[in-house]
mmCIF file of C-alpha atoms in Angstrom:
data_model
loop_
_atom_site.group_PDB
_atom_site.id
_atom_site.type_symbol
_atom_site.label_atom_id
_atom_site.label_comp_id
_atom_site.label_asym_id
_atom_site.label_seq_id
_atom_site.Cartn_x
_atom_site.Cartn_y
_atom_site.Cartn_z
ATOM 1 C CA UNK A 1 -7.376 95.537 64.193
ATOM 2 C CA UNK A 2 -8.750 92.085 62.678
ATOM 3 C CA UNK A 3 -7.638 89.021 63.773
ATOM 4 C CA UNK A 4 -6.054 88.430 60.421
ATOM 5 C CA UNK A 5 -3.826 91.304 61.091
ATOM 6 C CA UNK A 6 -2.689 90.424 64.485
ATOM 7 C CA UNK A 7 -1.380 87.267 63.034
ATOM 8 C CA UNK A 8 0.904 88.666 60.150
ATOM 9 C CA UNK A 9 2.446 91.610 62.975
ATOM 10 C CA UNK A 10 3.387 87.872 65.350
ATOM 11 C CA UNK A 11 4.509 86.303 62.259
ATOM 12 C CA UNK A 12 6.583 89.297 61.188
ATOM 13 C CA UNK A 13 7.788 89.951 65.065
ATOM 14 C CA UNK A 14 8.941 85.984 64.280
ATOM 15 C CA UNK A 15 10.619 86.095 61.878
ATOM 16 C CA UNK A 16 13.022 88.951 62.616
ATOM 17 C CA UNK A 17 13.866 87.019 65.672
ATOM 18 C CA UNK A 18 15.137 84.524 63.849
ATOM 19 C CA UNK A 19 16.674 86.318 61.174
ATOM 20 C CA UNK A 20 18.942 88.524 64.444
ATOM 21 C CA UNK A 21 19.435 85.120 65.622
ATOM 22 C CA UNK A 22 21.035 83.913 62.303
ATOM 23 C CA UNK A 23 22.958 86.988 62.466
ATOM 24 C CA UNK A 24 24.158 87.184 65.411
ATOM 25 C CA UNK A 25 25.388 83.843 65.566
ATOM 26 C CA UNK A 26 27.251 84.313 61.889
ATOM 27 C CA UNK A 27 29.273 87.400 63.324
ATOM 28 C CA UNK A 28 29.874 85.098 66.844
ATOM 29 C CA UNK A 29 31.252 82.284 64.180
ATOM 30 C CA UNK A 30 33.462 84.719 62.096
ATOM 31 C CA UNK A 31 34.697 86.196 65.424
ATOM 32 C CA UNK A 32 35.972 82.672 66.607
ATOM 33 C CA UNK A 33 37.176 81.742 63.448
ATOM 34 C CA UNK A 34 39.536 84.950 63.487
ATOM 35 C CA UNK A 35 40.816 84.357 66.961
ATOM 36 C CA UNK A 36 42.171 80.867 65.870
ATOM 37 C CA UNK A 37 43.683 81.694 62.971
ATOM 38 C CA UNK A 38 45.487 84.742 64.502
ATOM 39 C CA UNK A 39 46.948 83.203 67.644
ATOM 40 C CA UNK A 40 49.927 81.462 67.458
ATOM 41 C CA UNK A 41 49.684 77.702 67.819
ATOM 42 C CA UNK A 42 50.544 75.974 71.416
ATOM 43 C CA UNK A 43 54.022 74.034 71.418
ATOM 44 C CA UNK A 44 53.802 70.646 71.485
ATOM 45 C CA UNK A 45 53.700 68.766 75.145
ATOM 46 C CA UNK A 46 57.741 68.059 75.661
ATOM 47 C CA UNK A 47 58.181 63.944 76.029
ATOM 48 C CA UNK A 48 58.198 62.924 79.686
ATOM 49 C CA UNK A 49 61.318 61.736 81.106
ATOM 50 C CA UNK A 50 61.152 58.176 82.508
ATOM 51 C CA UNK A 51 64.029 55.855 83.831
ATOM 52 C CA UNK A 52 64.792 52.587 82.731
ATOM 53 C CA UNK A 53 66.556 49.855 84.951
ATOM 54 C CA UNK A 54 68.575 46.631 83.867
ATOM 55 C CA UNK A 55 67.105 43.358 83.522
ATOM 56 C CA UNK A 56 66.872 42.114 86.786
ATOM 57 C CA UNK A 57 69.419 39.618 85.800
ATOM 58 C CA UNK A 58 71.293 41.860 84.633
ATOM 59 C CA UNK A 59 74.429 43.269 86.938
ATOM 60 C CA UNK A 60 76.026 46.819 86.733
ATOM 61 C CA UNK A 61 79.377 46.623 85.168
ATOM 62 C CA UNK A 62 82.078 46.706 87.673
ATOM 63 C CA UNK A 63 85.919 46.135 88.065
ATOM 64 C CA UNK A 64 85.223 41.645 88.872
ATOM 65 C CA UNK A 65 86.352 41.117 92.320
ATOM 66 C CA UNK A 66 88.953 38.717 92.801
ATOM 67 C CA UNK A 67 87.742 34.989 93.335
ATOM 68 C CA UNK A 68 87.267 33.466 96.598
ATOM 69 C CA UNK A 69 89.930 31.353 97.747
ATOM 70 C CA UNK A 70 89.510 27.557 96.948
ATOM 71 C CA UNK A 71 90.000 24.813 99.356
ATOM 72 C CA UNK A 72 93.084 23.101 98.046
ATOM 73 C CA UNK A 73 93.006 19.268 98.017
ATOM 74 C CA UNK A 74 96.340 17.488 99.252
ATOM 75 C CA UNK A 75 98.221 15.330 96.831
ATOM 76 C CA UNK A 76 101.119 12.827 96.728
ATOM 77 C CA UNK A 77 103.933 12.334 94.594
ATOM 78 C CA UNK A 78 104.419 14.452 91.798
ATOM 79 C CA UNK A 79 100.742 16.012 91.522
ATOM 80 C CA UNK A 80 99.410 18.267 93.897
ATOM 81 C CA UNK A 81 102.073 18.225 96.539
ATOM 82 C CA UNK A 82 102.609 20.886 99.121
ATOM 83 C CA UNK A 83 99.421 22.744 97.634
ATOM 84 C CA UNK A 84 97.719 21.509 100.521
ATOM 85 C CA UNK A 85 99.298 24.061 102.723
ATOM 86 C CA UNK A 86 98.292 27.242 100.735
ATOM 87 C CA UNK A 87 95.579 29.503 100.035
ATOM 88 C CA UNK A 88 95.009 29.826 96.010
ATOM 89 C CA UNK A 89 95.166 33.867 96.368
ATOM 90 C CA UNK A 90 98.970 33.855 97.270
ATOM 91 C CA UNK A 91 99.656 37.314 95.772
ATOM 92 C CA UNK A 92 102.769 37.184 94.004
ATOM 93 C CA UNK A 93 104.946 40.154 92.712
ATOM 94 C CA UNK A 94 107.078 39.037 89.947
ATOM 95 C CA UNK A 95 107.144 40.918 86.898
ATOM 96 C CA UNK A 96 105.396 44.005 87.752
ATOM 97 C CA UNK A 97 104.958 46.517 84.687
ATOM 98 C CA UNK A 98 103.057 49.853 84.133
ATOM 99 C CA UNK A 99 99.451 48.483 82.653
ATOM 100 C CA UNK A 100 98.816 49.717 79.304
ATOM 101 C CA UNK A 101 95.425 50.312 77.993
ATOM 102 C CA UNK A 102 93.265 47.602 75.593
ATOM 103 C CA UNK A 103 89.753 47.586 74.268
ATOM 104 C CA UNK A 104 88.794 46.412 77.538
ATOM 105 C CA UNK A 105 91.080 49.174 79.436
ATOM 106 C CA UNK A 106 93.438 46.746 80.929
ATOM 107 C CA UNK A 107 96.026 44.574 79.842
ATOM 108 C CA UNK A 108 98.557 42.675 81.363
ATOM 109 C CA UNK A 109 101.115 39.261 80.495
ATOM 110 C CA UNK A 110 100.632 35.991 82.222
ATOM 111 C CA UNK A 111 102.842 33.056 82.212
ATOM 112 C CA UNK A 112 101.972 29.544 82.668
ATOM 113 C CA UNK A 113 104.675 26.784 83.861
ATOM 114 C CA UNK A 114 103.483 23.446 83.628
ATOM 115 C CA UNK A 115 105.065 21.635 86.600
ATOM 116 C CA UNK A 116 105.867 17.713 86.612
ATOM 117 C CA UNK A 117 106.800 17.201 83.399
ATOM 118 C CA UNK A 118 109.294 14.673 82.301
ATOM 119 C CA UNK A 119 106.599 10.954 82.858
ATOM 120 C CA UNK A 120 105.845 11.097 78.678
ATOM 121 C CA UNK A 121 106.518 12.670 75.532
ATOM 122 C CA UNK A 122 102.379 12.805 74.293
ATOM 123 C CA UNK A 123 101.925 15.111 76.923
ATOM 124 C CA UNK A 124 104.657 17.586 76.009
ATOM 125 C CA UNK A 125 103.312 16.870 72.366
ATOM 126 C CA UNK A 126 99.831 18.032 73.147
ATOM 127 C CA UNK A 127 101.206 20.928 75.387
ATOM 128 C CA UNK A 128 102.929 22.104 72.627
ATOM 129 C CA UNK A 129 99.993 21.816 69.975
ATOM 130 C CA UNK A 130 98.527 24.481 71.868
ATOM 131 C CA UNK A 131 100.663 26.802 69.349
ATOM 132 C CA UNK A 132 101.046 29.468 72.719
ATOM 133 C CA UNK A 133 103.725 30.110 75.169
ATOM 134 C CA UNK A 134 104.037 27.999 78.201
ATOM 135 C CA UNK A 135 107.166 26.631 80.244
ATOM 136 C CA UNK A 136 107.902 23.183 80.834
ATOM 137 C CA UNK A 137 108.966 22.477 84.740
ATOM 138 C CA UNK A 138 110.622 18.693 84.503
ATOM 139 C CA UNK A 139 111.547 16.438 87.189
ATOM 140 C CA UNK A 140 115.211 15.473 87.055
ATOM 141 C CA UNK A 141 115.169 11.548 87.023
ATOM 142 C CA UNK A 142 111.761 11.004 85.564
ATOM 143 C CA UNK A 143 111.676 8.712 82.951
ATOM 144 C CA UNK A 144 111.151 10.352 80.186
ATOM 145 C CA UNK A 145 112.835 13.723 81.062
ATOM 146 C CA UNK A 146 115.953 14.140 78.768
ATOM 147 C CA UNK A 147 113.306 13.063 75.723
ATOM 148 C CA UNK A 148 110.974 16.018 76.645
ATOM 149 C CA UNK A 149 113.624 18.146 77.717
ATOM 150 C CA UNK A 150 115.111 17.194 74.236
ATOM 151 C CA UNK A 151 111.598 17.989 72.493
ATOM 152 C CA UNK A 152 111.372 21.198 74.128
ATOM 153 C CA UNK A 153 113.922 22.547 72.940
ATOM 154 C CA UNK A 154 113.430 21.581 69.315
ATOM 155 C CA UNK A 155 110.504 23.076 69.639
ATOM 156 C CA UNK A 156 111.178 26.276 70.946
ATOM 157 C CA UNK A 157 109.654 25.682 74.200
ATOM 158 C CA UNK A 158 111.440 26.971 77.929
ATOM 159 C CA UNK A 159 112.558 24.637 79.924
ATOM 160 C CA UNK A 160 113.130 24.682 83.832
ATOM 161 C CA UNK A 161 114.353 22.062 86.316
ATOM 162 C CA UNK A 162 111.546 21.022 89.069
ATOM 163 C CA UNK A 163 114.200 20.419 91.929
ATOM 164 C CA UNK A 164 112.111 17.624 94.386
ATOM 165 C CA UNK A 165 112.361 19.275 97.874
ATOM 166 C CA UNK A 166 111.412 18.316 101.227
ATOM 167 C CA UNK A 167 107.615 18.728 102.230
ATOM 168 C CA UNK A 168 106.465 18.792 106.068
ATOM 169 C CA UNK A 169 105.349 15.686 107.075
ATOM 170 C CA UNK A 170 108.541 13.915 105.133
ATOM 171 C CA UNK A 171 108.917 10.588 104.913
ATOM 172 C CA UNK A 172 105.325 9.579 105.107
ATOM 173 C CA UNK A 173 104.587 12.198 102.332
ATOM 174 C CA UNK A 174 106.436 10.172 99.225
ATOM 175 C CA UNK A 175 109.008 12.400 98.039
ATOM 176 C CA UNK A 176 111.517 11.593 94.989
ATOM 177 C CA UNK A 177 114.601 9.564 95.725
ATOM 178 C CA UNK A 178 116.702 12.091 94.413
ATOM 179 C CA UNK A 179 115.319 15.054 96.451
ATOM 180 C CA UNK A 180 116.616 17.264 98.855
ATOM 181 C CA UNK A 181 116.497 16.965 102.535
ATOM 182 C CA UNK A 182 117.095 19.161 105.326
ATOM 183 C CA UNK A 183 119.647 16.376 106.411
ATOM 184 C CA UNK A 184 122.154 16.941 103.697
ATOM 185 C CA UNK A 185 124.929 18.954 104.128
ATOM 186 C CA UNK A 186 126.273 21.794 101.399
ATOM 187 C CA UNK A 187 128.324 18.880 99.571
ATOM 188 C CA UNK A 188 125.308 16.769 99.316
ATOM 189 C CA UNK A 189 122.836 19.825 98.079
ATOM 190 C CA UNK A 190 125.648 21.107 95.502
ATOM 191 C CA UNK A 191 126.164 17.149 94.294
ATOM 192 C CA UNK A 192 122.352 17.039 93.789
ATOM 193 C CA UNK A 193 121.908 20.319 91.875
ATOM 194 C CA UNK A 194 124.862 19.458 89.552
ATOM 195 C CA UNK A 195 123.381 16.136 88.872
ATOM 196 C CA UNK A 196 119.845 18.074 87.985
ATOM 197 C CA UNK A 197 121.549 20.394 85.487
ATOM 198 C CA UNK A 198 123.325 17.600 83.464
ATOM 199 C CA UNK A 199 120.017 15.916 83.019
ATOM 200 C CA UNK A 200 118.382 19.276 81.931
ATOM 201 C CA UNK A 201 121.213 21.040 80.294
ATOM 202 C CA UNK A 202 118.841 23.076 78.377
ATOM 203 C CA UNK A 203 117.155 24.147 81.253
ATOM 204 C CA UNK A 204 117.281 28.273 81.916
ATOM 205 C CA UNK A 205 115.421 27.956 85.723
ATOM 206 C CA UNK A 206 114.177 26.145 88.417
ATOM 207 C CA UNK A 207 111.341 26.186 90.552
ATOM 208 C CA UNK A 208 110.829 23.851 93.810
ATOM 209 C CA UNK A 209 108.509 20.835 93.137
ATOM 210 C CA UNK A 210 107.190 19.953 97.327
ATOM 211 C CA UNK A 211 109.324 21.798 99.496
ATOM 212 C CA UNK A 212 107.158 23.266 102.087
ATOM 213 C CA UNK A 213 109.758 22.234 104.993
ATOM 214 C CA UNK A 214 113.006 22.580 102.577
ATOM 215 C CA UNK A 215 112.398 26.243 101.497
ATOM 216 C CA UNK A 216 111.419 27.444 104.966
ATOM 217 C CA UNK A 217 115.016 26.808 106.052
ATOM 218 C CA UNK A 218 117.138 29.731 104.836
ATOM 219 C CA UNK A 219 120.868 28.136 105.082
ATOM 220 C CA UNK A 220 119.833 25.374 103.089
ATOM 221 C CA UNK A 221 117.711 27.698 100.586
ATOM 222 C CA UNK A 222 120.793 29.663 100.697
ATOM 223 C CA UNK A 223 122.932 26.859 99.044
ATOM 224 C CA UNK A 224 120.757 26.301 96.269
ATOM 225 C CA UNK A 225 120.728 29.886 95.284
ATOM 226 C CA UNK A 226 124.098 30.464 95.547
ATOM 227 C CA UNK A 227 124.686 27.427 92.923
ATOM 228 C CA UNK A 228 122.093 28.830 90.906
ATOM 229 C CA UNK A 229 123.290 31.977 90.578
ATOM 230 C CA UNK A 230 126.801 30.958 89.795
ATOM 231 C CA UNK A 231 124.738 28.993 86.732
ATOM 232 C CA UNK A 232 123.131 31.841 85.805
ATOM 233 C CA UNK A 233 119.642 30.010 86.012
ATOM 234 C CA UNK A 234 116.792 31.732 87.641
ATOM 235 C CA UNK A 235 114.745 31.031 90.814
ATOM 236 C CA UNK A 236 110.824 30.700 90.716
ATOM 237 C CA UNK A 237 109.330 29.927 94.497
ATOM 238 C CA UNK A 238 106.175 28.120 93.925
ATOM 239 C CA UNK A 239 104.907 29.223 97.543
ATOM 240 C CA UNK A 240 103.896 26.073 98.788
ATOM 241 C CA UNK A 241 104.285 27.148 102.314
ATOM 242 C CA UNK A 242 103.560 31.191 103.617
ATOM 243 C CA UNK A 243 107.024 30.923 105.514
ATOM 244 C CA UNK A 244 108.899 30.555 102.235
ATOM 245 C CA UNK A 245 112.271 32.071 102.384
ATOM 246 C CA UNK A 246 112.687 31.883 98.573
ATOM 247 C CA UNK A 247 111.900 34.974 96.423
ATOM 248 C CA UNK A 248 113.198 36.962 99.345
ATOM 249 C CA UNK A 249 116.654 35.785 99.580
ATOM 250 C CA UNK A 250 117.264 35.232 96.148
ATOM 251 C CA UNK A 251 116.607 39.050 95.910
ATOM 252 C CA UNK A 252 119.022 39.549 98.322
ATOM 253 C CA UNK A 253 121.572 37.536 96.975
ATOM 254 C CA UNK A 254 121.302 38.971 93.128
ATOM 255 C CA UNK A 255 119.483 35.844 91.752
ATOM 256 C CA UNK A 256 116.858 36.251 89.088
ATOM 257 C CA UNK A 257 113.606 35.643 90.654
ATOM 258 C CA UNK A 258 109.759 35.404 90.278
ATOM 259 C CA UNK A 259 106.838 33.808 92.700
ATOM 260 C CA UNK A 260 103.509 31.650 91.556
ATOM 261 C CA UNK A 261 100.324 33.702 91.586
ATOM 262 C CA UNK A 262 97.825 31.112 91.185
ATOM 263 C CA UNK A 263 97.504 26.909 91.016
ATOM 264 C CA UNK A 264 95.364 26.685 88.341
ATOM 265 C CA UNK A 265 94.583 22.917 89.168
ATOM 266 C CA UNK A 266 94.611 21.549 92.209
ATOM 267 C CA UNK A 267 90.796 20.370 91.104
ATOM 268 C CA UNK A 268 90.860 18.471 87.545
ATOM 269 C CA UNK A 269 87.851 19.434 86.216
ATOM 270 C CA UNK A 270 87.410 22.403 83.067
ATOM 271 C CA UNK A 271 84.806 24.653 85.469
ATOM 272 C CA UNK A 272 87.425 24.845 88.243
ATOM 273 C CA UNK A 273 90.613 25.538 86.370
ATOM 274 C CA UNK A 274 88.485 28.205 84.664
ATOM 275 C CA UNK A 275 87.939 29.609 87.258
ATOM 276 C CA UNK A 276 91.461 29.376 88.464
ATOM 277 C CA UNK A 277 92.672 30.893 85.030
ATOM 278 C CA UNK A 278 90.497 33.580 85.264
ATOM 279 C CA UNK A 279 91.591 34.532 88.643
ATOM 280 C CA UNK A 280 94.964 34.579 87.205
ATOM 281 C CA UNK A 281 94.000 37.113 84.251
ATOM 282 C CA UNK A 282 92.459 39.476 87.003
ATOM 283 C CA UNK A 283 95.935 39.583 88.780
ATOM 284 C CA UNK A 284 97.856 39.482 85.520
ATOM 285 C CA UNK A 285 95.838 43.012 84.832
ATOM 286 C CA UNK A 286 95.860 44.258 88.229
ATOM 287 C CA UNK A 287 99.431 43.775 88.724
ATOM 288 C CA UNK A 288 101.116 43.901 85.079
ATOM 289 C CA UNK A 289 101.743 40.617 84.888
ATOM 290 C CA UNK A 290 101.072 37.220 86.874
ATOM 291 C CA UNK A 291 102.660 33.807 86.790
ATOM 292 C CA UNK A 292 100.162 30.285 86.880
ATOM 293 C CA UNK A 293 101.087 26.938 87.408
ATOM 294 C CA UNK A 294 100.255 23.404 86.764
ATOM 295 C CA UNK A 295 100.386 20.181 85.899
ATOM 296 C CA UNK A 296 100.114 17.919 82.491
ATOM 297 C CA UNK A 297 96.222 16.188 83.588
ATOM 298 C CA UNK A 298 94.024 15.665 80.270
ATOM 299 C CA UNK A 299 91.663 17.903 82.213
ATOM 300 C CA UNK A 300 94.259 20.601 82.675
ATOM 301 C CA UNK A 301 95.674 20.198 78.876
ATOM 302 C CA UNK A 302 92.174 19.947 77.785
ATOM 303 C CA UNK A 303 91.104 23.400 79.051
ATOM 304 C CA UNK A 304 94.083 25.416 78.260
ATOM 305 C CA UNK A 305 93.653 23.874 74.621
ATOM 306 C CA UNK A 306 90.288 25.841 74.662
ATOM 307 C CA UNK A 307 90.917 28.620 76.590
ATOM 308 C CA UNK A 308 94.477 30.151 76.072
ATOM 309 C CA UNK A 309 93.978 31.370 72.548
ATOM 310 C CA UNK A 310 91.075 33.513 73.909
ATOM 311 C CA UNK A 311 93.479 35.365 76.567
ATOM 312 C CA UNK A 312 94.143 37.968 73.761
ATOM 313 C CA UNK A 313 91.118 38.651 73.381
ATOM 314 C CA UNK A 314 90.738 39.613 77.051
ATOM 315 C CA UNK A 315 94.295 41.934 77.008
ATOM 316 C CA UNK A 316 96.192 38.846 77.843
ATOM 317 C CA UNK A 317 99.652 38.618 76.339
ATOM 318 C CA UNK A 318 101.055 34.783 77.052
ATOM 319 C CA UNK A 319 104.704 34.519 78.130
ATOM 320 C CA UNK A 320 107.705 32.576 78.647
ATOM 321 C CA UNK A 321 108.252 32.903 82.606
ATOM 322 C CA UNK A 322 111.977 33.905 82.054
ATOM 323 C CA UNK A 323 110.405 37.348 80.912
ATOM 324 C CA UNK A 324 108.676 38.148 84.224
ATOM 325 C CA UNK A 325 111.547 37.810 86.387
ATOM 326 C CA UNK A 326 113.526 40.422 88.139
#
């Protein structure tokens, strides 16, 4: 064979290499394309789960717990009083009622008596431009008392009689010249009380401004009831001592009665009767209903300007005190 021969059989042998090559790698191609479009297509990869947490500043939601007690400051005269003796968490049990439910889950009725009333008119004026229910507690003899007892009642606002009684540590803790003393006898007492309700005919109640020695004594506590009762007037203890006798014997003896919950101001400053108020919505929910008290400071009528038309909002229905008595 010539050498030109040899080199057409190589180039021949060649080319059908590459030409099974081509082939074989067409039929590979068509096979691969057939297998994908024939099986069925993978699910998409399900979304991993992941947790989330609160803002670190943010708290879980939780029934509030009540607020610690506050340290209550001792007063003379007609402010703060026998507060000094008391812790602010007295719980108090007048008025319980079956909670019904709001947009917040709870609600309950609260009642606020403003104690020592009776020095001016303005400040029954601006208590009453609140435009919500509150209960004026006047001291018989101050010098404006029939005016605001007078004003009060033209303006549809409930009246009680803040009957001055004997705190511990009497006489050098001032008390009001017309109060009552453990030293009077049941003639005295019943000549006192009269006096009080001719001042304050319009009043429908009492509660006991001081007192921390006077309502510890039951005999004594057991004339004023009795007087009350035959009135028809109803008895609020404002628990300025632990070893009150009050509530308890009224019950006993058929009188109307209720107990303070919370002093919303023995402090007169807006963050601490805030505080104080919202203390008393917690046991106003808790419990039905919950009775406040205190006192006609620009602080105190400041804040309740501000604050008591929001109670609703919060489930809070505001009260005369007469309607959380039993």
């Amino acid at each position: 064979m010539t050498r030109s021969g040899n080199k057409r059989q190589k180039q021949q042998r060649g080319g059908g290499r590459i030409a099974a090559l081509v082939v074989l790698t067409i039929v590979l191609l068509a096979i691969g394309l057939y297998r994908m479009m024939s099986s069925p297509h993978p699910p998409p990869p399900s979304p991993r789960h992941t947790e989330t947490s609160p803002p670190k500043n943010q708290e879980a939601r939780r029934p509030a717990a009540p607020a610690a007690p506050a340290p209550v400051a001792s007063g003379t005269g007609t402010g703060t009083g026998d507060r000094k003796h008391l812790s602010e968490t007295a719980t108090g049990e007048a008025g319980k009622k079956t909670a019904s439910k709001s947009h917040d889950g709870v609600q309950g009725q609260l009642a606020v008596i403003i104690d020592d009333m009776g020095s001016n008119l303005q400040q029954a004026r601006a208590l009453a431009g609140i435009g919500f229910p509150v209960t004026f507690s006047i001291i018989p003899g101050l010098r404006s008392d029939r005016e605001v007892a007078s004003f009060a009642a033209r303006s549809g606002i409930e009246t009680m009689i803040h009957i001055p009684m004997q705190p511990k540590g009497w006489p050098q803790r001032r008390l009001e010249a017309n109060g009552l003393l453990l030293s009077m006898d049941e003639a005295a007492i019943s000549e006192h009380l009269g006096e009080y309700t001719r001042q304050i005919p319009s009043a429908i109640g009492v509660n006991n401004h001081m007192g921390s020695e006077f309502t510890e004594h039951e005999d004594k506590m057991r004339v004023v009831l009795e007087m009350l009762k035959g009135r028809g007037l109803f008895f609020i203890d404002s628990v300025t001592t632990p070893k009150t006798v009050g509530q308890r014997l009224a019950r006993e003896m058929g009188v109307k009665t209720g107990r303070r919950d919370v002093f919303l101001d023995n402090e007169q400053n807006s963050a601490y009767i805030r505080g104080q108020l919202a203390q008393a919505v917690r046991m106003a929910k808790k419990n039905g209903s919950a009775i406040a008290i205190c006192h006609p400071h620009q602080a105190t009528i400041a804040t309740l300007t501000e604050t008591l038309p929001t109670l609703s909002g919060q489930g809070i229905t505001l009260v005369p005190v007469s309607q959380l008595v039993r």
